[in-house]
Short mmCIF file of N, CA and C in Angstrom, two decimals:
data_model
loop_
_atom_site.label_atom_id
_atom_site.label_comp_id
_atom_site.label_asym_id
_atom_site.label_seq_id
_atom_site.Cartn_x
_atom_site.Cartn_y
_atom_site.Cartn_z
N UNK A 1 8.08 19.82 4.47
CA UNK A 1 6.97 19.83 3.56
C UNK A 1 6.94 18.56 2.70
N UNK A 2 7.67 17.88 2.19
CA UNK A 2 8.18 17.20 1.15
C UNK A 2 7.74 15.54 1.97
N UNK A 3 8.32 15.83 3.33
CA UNK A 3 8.20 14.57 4.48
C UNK A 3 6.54 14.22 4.43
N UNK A 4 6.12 15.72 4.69
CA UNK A 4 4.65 15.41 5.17
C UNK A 4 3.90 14.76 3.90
N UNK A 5 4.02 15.10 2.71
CA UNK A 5 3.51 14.69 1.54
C UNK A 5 3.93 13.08 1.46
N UNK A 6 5.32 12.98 1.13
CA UNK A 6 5.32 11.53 1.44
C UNK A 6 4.78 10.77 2.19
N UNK A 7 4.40 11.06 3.73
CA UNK A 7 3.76 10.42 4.06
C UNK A 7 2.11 9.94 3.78
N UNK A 8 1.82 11.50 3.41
CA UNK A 8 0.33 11.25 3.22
C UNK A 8 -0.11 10.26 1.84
N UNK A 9 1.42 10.24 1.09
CA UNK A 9 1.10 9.33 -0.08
C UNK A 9 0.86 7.95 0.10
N UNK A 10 2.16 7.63 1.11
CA UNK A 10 2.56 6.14 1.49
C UNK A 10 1.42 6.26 2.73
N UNK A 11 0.56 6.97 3.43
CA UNK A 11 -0.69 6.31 4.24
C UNK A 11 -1.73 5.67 2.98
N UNK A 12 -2.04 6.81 2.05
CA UNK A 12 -3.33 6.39 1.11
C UNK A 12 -2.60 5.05 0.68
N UNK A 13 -1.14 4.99 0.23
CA UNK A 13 -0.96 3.43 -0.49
C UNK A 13 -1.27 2.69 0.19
N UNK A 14 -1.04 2.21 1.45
CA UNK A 14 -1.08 1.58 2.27
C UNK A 14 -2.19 1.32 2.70
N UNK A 15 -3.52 1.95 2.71
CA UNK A 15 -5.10 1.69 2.63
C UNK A 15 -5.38 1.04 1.54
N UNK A 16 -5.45 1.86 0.40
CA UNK A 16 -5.35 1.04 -0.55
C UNK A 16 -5.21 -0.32 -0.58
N UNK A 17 -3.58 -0.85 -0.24
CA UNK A 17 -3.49 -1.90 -0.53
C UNK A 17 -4.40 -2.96 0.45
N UNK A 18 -4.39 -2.27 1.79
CA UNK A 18 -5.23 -3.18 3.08
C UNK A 18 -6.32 -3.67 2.14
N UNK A 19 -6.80 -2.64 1.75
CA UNK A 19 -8.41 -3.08 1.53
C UNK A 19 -8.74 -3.76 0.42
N UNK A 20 -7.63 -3.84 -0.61
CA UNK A 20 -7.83 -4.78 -1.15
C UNK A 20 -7.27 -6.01 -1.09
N UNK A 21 -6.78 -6.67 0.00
CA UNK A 21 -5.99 -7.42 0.60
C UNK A 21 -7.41 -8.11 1.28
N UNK A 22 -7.99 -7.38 1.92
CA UNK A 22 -9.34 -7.79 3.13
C UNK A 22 -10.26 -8.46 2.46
N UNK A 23 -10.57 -7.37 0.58
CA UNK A 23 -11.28 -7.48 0.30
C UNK A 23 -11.18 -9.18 -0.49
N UNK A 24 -10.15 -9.43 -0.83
CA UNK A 24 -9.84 -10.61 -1.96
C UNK A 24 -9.91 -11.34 -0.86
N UNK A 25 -9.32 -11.42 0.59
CA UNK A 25 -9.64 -12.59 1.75
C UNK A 25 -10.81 -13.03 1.90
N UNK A 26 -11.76 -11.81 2.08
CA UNK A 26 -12.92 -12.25 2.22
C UNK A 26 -14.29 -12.73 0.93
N UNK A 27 -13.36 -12.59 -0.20
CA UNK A 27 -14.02 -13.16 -1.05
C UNK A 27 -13.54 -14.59 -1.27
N UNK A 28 -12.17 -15.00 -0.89
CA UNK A 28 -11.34 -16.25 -1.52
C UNK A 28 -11.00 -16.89 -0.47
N UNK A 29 -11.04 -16.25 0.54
CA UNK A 29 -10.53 -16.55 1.73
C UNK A 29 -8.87 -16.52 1.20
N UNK A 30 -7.94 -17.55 2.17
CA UNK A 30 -6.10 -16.90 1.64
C UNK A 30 -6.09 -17.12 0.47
N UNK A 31 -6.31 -18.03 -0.43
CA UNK A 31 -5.98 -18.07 -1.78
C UNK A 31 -5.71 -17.33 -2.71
N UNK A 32 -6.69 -16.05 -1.59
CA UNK A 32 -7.05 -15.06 -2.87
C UNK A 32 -6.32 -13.87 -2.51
N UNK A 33 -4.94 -13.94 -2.04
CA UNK A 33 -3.83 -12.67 -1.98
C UNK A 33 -3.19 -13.14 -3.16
N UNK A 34 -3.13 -14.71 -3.17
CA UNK A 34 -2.10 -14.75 -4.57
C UNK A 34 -3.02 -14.69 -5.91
N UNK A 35 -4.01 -14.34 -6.00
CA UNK A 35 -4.68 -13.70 -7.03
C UNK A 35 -5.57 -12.53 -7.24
N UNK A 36 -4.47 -11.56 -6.57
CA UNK A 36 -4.41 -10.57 -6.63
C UNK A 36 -4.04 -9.81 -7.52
N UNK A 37 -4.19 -8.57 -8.32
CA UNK A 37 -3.48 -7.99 -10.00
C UNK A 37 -2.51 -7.42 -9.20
N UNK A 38 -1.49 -7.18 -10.50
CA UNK A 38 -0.55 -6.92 -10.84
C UNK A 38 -0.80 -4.93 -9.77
N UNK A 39 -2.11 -4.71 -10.13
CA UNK A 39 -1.75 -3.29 -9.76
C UNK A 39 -1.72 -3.36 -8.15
N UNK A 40 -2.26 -4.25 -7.52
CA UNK A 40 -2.23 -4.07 -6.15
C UNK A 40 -0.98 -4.15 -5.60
N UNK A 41 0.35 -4.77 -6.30
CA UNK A 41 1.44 -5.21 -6.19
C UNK A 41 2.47 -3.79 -6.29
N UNK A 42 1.64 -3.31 -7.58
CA UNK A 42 2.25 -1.63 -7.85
C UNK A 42 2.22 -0.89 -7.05
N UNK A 43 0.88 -0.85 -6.35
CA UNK A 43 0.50 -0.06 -5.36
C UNK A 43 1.45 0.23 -3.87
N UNK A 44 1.74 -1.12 -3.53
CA UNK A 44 2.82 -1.65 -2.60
C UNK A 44 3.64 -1.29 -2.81
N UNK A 45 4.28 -0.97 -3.93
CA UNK A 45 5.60 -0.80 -4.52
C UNK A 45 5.58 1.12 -4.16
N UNK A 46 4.43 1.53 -4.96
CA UNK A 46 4.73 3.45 -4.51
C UNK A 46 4.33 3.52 -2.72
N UNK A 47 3.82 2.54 -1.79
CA UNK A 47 4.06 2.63 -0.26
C UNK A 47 5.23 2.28 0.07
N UNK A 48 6.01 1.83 -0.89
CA UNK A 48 7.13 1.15 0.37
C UNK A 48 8.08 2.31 -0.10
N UNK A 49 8.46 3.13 -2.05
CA UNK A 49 9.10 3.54 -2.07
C UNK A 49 8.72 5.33 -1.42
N UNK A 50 7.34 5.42 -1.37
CA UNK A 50 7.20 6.61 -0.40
C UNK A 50 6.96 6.56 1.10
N UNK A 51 7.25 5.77 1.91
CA UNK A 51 7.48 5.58 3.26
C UNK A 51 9.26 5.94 3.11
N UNK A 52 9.93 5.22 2.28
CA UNK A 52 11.04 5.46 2.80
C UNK A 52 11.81 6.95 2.46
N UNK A 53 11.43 7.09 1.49
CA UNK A 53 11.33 8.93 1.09
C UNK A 53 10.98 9.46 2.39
N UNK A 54 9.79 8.98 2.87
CA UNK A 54 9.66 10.25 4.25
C UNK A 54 10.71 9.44 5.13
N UNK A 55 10.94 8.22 5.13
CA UNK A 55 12.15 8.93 6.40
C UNK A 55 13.50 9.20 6.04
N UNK A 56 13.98 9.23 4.74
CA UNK A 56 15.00 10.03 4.41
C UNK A 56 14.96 11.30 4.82
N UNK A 57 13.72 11.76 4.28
CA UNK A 57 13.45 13.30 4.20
C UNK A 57 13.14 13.72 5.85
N UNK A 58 13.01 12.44 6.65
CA UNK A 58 13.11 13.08 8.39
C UNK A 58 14.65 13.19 8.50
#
């Protein structure tokens, strides 16, 4: 139960972050990942630490 939740957290982070990744490319073209906020960085941070929660929890 705990696995499946983690994952479904670390999928939404992980959209999240795509799309605002796509979205700053296609406004800045590359320039514009490194001016990116601080929260998109956060965001990354609760995908990477809930991906690895679910595979502990596998």
């Amino acid at each position: 139960m705990l696995s499946n939740a983690l994952l479904v957290v670390s999928v939404i982070a992980l959209a999240i972050v795509l799309v605002a990744g796509v979205r700053a490319v296609l406004e800045r073209g590359l320039a514009g990942l490194g001016k990116m906020g601080a929260w998109v960085y956060a965001v990354f941070g609760v995908y990477v630490l809930a991906f690895v929660g679910f595979l502990v929890a596998q």
